[in-house]
Amino acid sequence: MAKQRVLSGMQSSGKLHLGNLVGALQNWVHLQDRYDCYYFIADWHALTTGYTDPSALQESVRDLLVNFLAAGIDPDKSTIFIQSKMPEHAELHLLLSMVTPLGWLERVPSYKEKQQELKDRDLSTYGFLGYPLLQTADIIMYRAHYVPVGIDQVPHLEITREIVRRFNYLYKEIFPEPEALLTEFPKVPGVDGRKMSKSYDNAIYLSDTPKEVERKLKTMTTDPARVKRTDPGDPERSPVFQLHKIFSSKQEQGEVAEGCRTAGIGCIDCKKVLIKNIFIVMEPLWKKREELLRNPDQLQEIIRKGTDKAGKTAGETMGLVRDTMGLSAY
Ligand code: TRP
């Protein structure tokens, strides 16, 4: 039996960090053996909010690609591509725009929320309103069954499903209704204790050097009530301990928690264990990143192959869609 299809993408608006690694990429890697996976870099989506200054876009696309591969997305198993290399997505986006009521797009919660959050940008554009529609085109182009995403993307998937139902009802049942594969993972705190995010300037980037990672972790916030080395602390109030829960063994977690509560160890001792464990995860990644960055031809080839493969499926889908919508007279 053919494997079911999974598709997911990441917007290329900045560098990837540890939160993206444990929250998404590692999960994508696991899915590769069970599903026919399509993973892509959404550079058009990056322009919906970043259109005034595209100067960092190329670099971000490269960072994402290199990190996808370094994290273990395997071009022999998965189809890896870049959105803007697939003009079919733009065509499908256009055709979907014919059947999508404006109100559906205006009601997606992220529409108003992002406008509030990014008040300094003019997001009263057609492209930004169409963000979830473009995302819909990305997904249904490959007639994907599952879309691994975080909880924040669920409203986007809801509108995708609505549009699919409408399309299938108006014309012909071409598209399966995709389902979210919710990725459950612990919240990854940044070095200031808030959620790790590029907009908070608190992230540990996959492209950081070992020295930078060490420095960031050494100065990371701990239990604010533990001022002196001799004060006992509460590990549950320390973001460092939250990272231990993700990266350290149960035994180490027990040891640092006990040491913290009894003031048996200092914060630096606790962080040393964490640094060791984060390095265990990052070292192979750093090695692979370096290798890949030394081989631009190899990256080019991977993208060429992925674009070809994605193009085949996209071509089939667009054939069906054009037929269905009366666009194949000649
Ligand atoms: N919106 C996603 C993000 O913020 C990126 C994305 C674009 C996506 N198209 C998609 C995710 C299709 C899943 C499926 O990163």
Coordinates of C-alpha atoms and ligand atoms in Angstrom, one line a residue:
M1 CA 0.0 0.0 0.0
A2 CA 1.3 3.5 -0.8
K3 CA 2.4 5.5 2.2
Q4 CA 0.2 8.4 3.2
R5 CA 1.5 11.8 2.6
V6 CA 2.8 14.3 5.1
L7 CA 3.5 17.9 4.2
S8 CA 4.9 20.7 6.3
G9 CA 6.7 24.0 5.8
M10 CA 8.6 26.7 7.6
Q11 CA 8.6 30.3 6.9
S12 CA 12.1 31.7 6.1
S13 CA 12.0 34.7 8.3
G14 CA 15.2 34.4 10.3
K15 CA 17.5 31.7 11.6
L16 CA 16.4 28.5 13.1
H17 CA 16.8 27.9 16.8
L18 CA 16.7 25.1 19.4
G19 CA 13.0 25.5 19.8
N20 CA 12.5 24.9 16.1
L21 CA 14.7 21.8 16.3
V22 CA 13.0 20.1 19.2
G23 CA 9.5 21.5 18.4
A24 CA 9.4 20.7 14.7
L25 CA 12.5 19.4 12.9
Q26 CA 13.1 16.3 15.1
N27 CA 9.5 15.3 14.6
W28 CA 9.7 15.8 10.9
V29 CA 12.7 13.4 10.9
H30 CA 10.8 10.7 12.8
L31 CA 7.9 10.9 10.3
Q32 CA 10.2 10.2 7.3
D33 CA 10.0 6.4 7.6
R34 CA 6.3 6.1 8.0
Y35 CA 5.1 8.6 5.5
D36 CA 5.8 10.0 2.1
C37 CA 7.0 13.4 3.4
Y38 CA 7.2 16.8 1.6
Y39 CA 9.1 19.5 3.5
F40 CA 9.6 22.9 2.2
I41 CA 10.8 26.5 2.9
A42 CA 8.0 29.0 2.6
D43 CA 9.8 32.1 1.3
W44 CA 6.7 33.7 -0.2
H45 CA 5.1 33.5 3.2
A46 CA 8.1 35.3 4.6
L47 CA 7.4 38.2 2.2
T48 CA 3.8 38.5 3.4
T49 CA 5.1 40.2 6.6
G50 CA 8.6 41.1 5.5
Y51 CA 8.0 42.6 2.0
T52 CA 9.6 46.0 2.7
D53 CA 13.0 44.5 3.3
P54 CA 13.9 41.2 1.6
S55 CA 17.6 41.7 2.1
A56 CA 17.9 38.8 4.6
L57 CA 15.6 36.4 2.8
Q58 CA 18.1 34.5 0.8
E59 CA 20.3 34.0 3.8
S60 CA 17.4 32.7 5.8
V61 CA 16.4 30.2 3.1
R62 CA 20.0 28.9 3.1
D63 CA 20.0 28.6 6.9
L64 CA 16.7 26.7 6.9
L65 CA 17.9 24.3 4.1
V66 CA 21.2 23.6 5.8
N67 CA 19.4 23.0 9.2
F68 CA 16.7 20.8 7.7
L69 CA 19.5 18.5 6.3
A70 CA 21.8 18.8 9.4
A71 CA 18.9 17.8 11.6
G72 CA 18.4 14.7 9.6
I73 CA 15.8 15.4 6.9
D74 CA 17.0 13.0 4.3
P75 CA 16.7 14.0 0.6
D76 CA 16.6 10.3 -0.3
K77 CA 13.5 9.8 1.8
S78 CA 11.7 13.1 1.8
T79 CA 11.0 15.7 -0.9
I80 CA 12.7 18.9 0.1
F81 CA 11.9 22.1 -1.9
I82 CA 11.5 25.8 -1.8
Q83 CA 8.1 27.4 -2.3
S84 CA 9.1 30.1 -4.8
K85 CA 10.6 27.5 -7.1
M86 CA 7.1 26.0 -7.5
P87 CA 5.0 28.4 -9.6
E88 CA 2.2 25.9 -9.4
H89 CA 1.6 27.1 -5.8
A90 CA 0.9 30.6 -7.1
E91 CA -1.5 29.3 -9.7
L92 CA -3.4 27.3 -7.2
H93 CA -3.5 30.2 -4.8
L94 CA -5.0 32.3 -7.5
L95 CA -7.6 29.7 -8.4
L96 CA -8.5 29.1 -4.8
S97 CA -9.0 32.9 -4.4
M98 CA -11.9 32.6 -6.8
V99 CA -13.8 30.4 -4.4
T100 CA -12.8 31.8 -1.0
P101 CA -15.1 34.3 0.6
L102 CA -13.3 37.2 2.0
G103 CA -14.9 36.8 5.4
W104 CA -13.3 33.4 5.9
L105 CA -9.9 35.0 5.6
E106 CA -10.7 38.0 7.8
R107 CA -11.9 35.7 10.5
V108 CA -8.7 33.7 10.9
P109 CA -7.5 34.8 14.3
S110 CA -3.8 35.2 13.3
Y111 CA -4.9 37.9 10.8
K112 CA -5.8 40.5 13.4
E113 CA -3.3 39.2 16.0
K114 CA -0.3 39.5 13.8
Q115 CA -1.4 43.0 12.7
Q116 CA -1.5 44.0 16.3
E117 CA 1.8 42.4 17.1
L118 CA 3.6 43.9 14.1
K119 CA 2.1 47.4 14.4
D120 CA 5.2 49.0 12.8
R121 CA 4.5 47.2 9.5
D122 CA 1.7 47.9 7.1
L123 CA -0.1 44.5 6.9
S124 CA -3.2 45.8 5.3
T125 CA -2.1 44.1 2.1
Y126 CA -3.8 41.6 -0.1
G127 CA -0.9 39.2 0.2
F128 CA -1.1 39.1 4.0
L129 CA -4.8 38.5 4.0
G130 CA -4.2 35.6 1.7
Y131 CA -1.6 34.0 3.9
P132 CA -3.8 31.1 4.9
L133 CA -4.9 30.7 1.3
L134 CA -1.3 30.3 0.1
Q135 CA -0.8 27.9 2.9
T136 CA -3.8 25.9 1.7
A137 CA -2.3 25.8 -1.8
D138 CA 0.9 24.5 -0.3
I139 CA -0.8 21.7 1.4
I140 CA -3.4 20.5 -1.1
M141 CA -1.0 20.7 -4.0
Y142 CA 0.4 17.5 -2.8
R143 CA -3.0 16.1 -1.6
A144 CA -1.4 15.7 1.8
H145 CA -3.2 13.7 4.5
Y146 CA -1.3 15.0 7.5
V147 CA 0.3 18.3 8.3
P148 CA 2.6 18.3 11.4
V149 CA 2.3 21.7 13.0
G150 CA 2.3 23.4 16.4
I151 CA -1.0 24.4 18.0
D152 CA -0.6 28.0 16.7
Q153 CA -1.3 26.7 13.2
V154 CA -4.5 24.9 13.9
P155 CA -6.8 27.8 12.8
H156 CA -4.9 27.8 9.5
L157 CA -5.6 24.2 9.0
E158 CA -9.2 24.7 9.8
I159 CA -9.6 27.2 7.0
T160 CA -7.7 24.8 4.7
R161 CA -10.2 22.1 5.5
E162 CA -13.1 24.5 4.8
I163 CA -11.7 25.5 1.5
V164 CA -11.1 21.9 0.5
R165 CA -14.8 21.0 1.4
R166 CA -16.0 24.0 -0.7
F167 CA -13.8 23.1 -3.7
N168 CA -14.8 19.4 -3.6
Y169 CA -18.4 20.4 -3.3
L170 CA -18.4 23.0 -6.1
Y171 CA -16.4 20.9 -8.6
K172 CA -15.2 17.4 -8.0
E173 CA -13.7 15.5 -5.1
I174 CA -10.0 16.0 -5.9
F175 CA -8.6 16.8 -2.5
P176 CA -8.5 14.9 0.8
E177 CA -9.2 17.0 3.9
P178 CA -5.9 17.3 5.5
E179 CA -5.5 16.8 9.3
A180 CA -3.1 18.4 11.7
L181 CA -0.6 16.1 13.3
L182 CA -0.2 18.1 16.5
T183 CA 3.3 18.1 17.8
E184 CA 3.3 17.8 21.5
F185 CA 6.5 19.0 23.0
P186 CA 7.5 20.9 26.1
K187 CA 7.8 24.7 25.7
V188 CA 11.4 25.6 25.1
P189 CA 12.4 28.6 27.1
G190 CA 14.9 31.1 25.8
V191 CA 17.8 32.4 27.8
D192 CA 15.6 35.1 29.5
G193 CA 13.0 32.5 30.5
R194 CA 10.3 33.6 28.0
K195 CA 9.4 31.4 25.1
M196 CA 12.4 31.0 22.8
S197 CA 11.7 33.2 19.9
K198 CA 13.8 35.2 17.4
S199 CA 11.7 38.3 18.2
Y200 CA 12.7 38.2 21.9
D201 CA 16.4 38.1 21.2
N202 CA 16.6 35.1 23.6
A203 CA 17.3 32.3 21.2
I204 CA 20.0 29.7 20.8
Y205 CA 20.5 29.5 17.1
L206 CA 21.5 26.3 15.4
S207 CA 24.1 28.4 13.6
D208 CA 25.6 29.7 16.8
T209 CA 29.2 28.6 17.5
P210 CA 29.9 26.4 20.4
K211 CA 31.4 29.4 22.2
E212 CA 28.2 31.4 21.7
V213 CA 26.0 28.6 22.9
E214 CA 28.1 28.2 26.0
R215 CA 28.1 31.9 26.7
K216 CA 24.3 32.2 26.3
L217 CA 23.7 29.2 28.6
K218 CA 26.1 30.4 31.2
T219 CA 24.3 33.8 31.5
M220 CA 20.9 32.3 31.3
T221 CA 18.2 33.2 33.9
T222 CA 17.7 30.8 36.8
D223 CA 15.4 30.9 39.8
P224 CA 15.3 34.6 40.5
A225 CA 14.9 33.9 44.3
R226 CA 18.2 32.1 44.4
V227 CA 20.5 35.1 44.8
K228 CA 23.5 33.7 46.7
R229 CA 25.2 30.4 46.1
T230 CA 24.1 29.3 49.6
D231 CA 20.4 30.1 49.0
P232 CA 18.4 27.0 48.2
G233 CA 16.5 27.3 44.9
D234 CA 13.4 26.0 43.3
P235 CA 14.2 24.2 40.1
E236 CA 10.6 24.5 38.9
R237 CA 11.1 28.3 38.8
S238 CA 14.3 28.1 36.8
P239 CA 14.1 28.1 33.0
V240 CA 17.5 26.2 33.0
F241 CA 15.7 23.3 34.6
Q242 CA 13.0 23.4 31.9
L243 CA 15.8 22.9 29.4
H244 CA 17.2 20.0 31.5
K245 CA 13.8 18.4 31.2
I246 CA 14.3 18.4 27.4
F247 CA 18.0 17.7 27.1
S248 CA 19.1 15.8 30.2
S249 CA 18.6 12.3 31.4
K250 CA 16.1 11.6 34.2
Q251 CA 19.0 10.8 36.5
E252 CA 20.7 14.1 35.8
Q253 CA 17.4 16.0 36.2
G254 CA 17.0 14.4 39.6
E255 CA 20.5 15.3 40.6
V256 CA 20.4 18.9 39.6
A257 CA 17.0 19.4 41.1
E258 CA 18.1 18.0 44.4
G259 CA 21.3 20.0 44.3
C260 CA 19.4 23.2 43.6
R261 CA 16.8 22.6 46.4
T262 CA 19.5 21.9 49.0
A263 CA 22.0 24.5 47.7
G264 CA 24.3 21.5 47.2
I265 CA 25.3 22.7 43.8
G266 CA 25.5 26.2 42.3
C267 CA 23.8 27.4 39.2
I268 CA 27.0 27.2 37.2
D269 CA 27.4 23.5 38.1
C270 CA 23.8 22.9 37.0
K271 CA 24.4 24.8 33.8
K272 CA 27.6 22.8 33.0
V273 CA 25.5 19.6 32.9
L274 CA 23.0 21.3 30.6
I275 CA 25.8 22.6 28.3
K276 CA 27.3 19.1 28.0
N277 CA 23.9 17.7 27.0
I278 CA 23.0 20.4 24.6
F279 CA 26.4 20.0 23.0
I280 CA 25.7 16.3 22.6
V281 CA 22.6 17.3 20.4
M282 CA 24.3 20.1 18.6
E283 CA 27.8 18.7 17.8
P284 CA 26.6 16.4 15.0
L285 CA 24.5 19.2 13.7
W286 CA 27.5 21.6 13.7
K287 CA 29.6 19.0 11.9
K288 CA 27.0 18.4 9.2
R289 CA 26.3 22.1 8.8
E290 CA 30.0 22.8 8.1
E291 CA 30.1 20.0 5.6
L292 CA 27.1 21.2 3.8
L293 CA 28.2 24.8 3.8
R294 CA 31.5 23.7 2.2
N295 CA 29.5 22.1 -0.6
P296 CA 27.1 24.6 -2.3
D297 CA 26.9 22.3 -5.3
Q298 CA 25.5 19.6 -3.2
L299 CA 22.9 21.9 -1.8
Q300 CA 22.0 23.0 -5.3
E301 CA 21.6 19.4 -6.4
I302 CA 19.4 18.5 -3.4
I303 CA 17.1 21.4 -4.2
R304 CA 17.1 20.5 -7.9
K305 CA 16.1 16.9 -7.1
G306 CA 13.4 18.0 -4.6
T307 CA 12.0 20.6 -7.0
D308 CA 11.8 17.9 -9.7
K309 CA 10.0 15.5 -7.5
A310 CA 7.6 18.0 -6.1
G311 CA 7.0 19.3 -9.7
K312 CA 5.7 15.9 -10.8
T313 CA 3.1 15.8 -8.1
A314 CA 2.3 19.5 -8.5
G315 CA 1.9 19.0 -12.3
E316 CA -0.6 16.1 -11.8
T317 CA -2.6 18.2 -9.3
M318 CA -2.7 21.2 -11.5
G319 CA -3.8 19.1 -14.5
L320 CA -6.8 17.9 -12.4
V321 CA -7.6 21.4 -11.1
R322 CA -7.4 23.0 -14.6
D323 CA -9.7 20.3 -16.0
T324 CA -12.1 20.7 -13.2
M325 CA -12.3 24.5 -13.5
G326 CA -12.7 24.6 -17.2
L327 CA -9.2 25.7 -18.0
S328 CA -8.1 22.9 -20.4
A329 CA -9.7 23.7 -23.7
Y330 CA -6.5 23.6 -25.6
Ligands
TRP1 N1 2.8 29.1 8.4 C1 3.9 28.2 8.6 C2 4.9 28.9 9.5 O1 4.7 29.9 10.1 C3 4.6 27.9 7.3 C4 3.8 27.2 6.3 C5 3.5 27.7 5.0 C6 3.2 25.9 6.4 N2 2.8 26.8 4.3 C7 2.6 25.7 5.1 C8 3.2 24.9 7.4 C9 1.9 24.5 4.8 C10 2.5 23.8 7.1 C11 1.9 23.5 5.8 O2 6.0 28.4 9.7

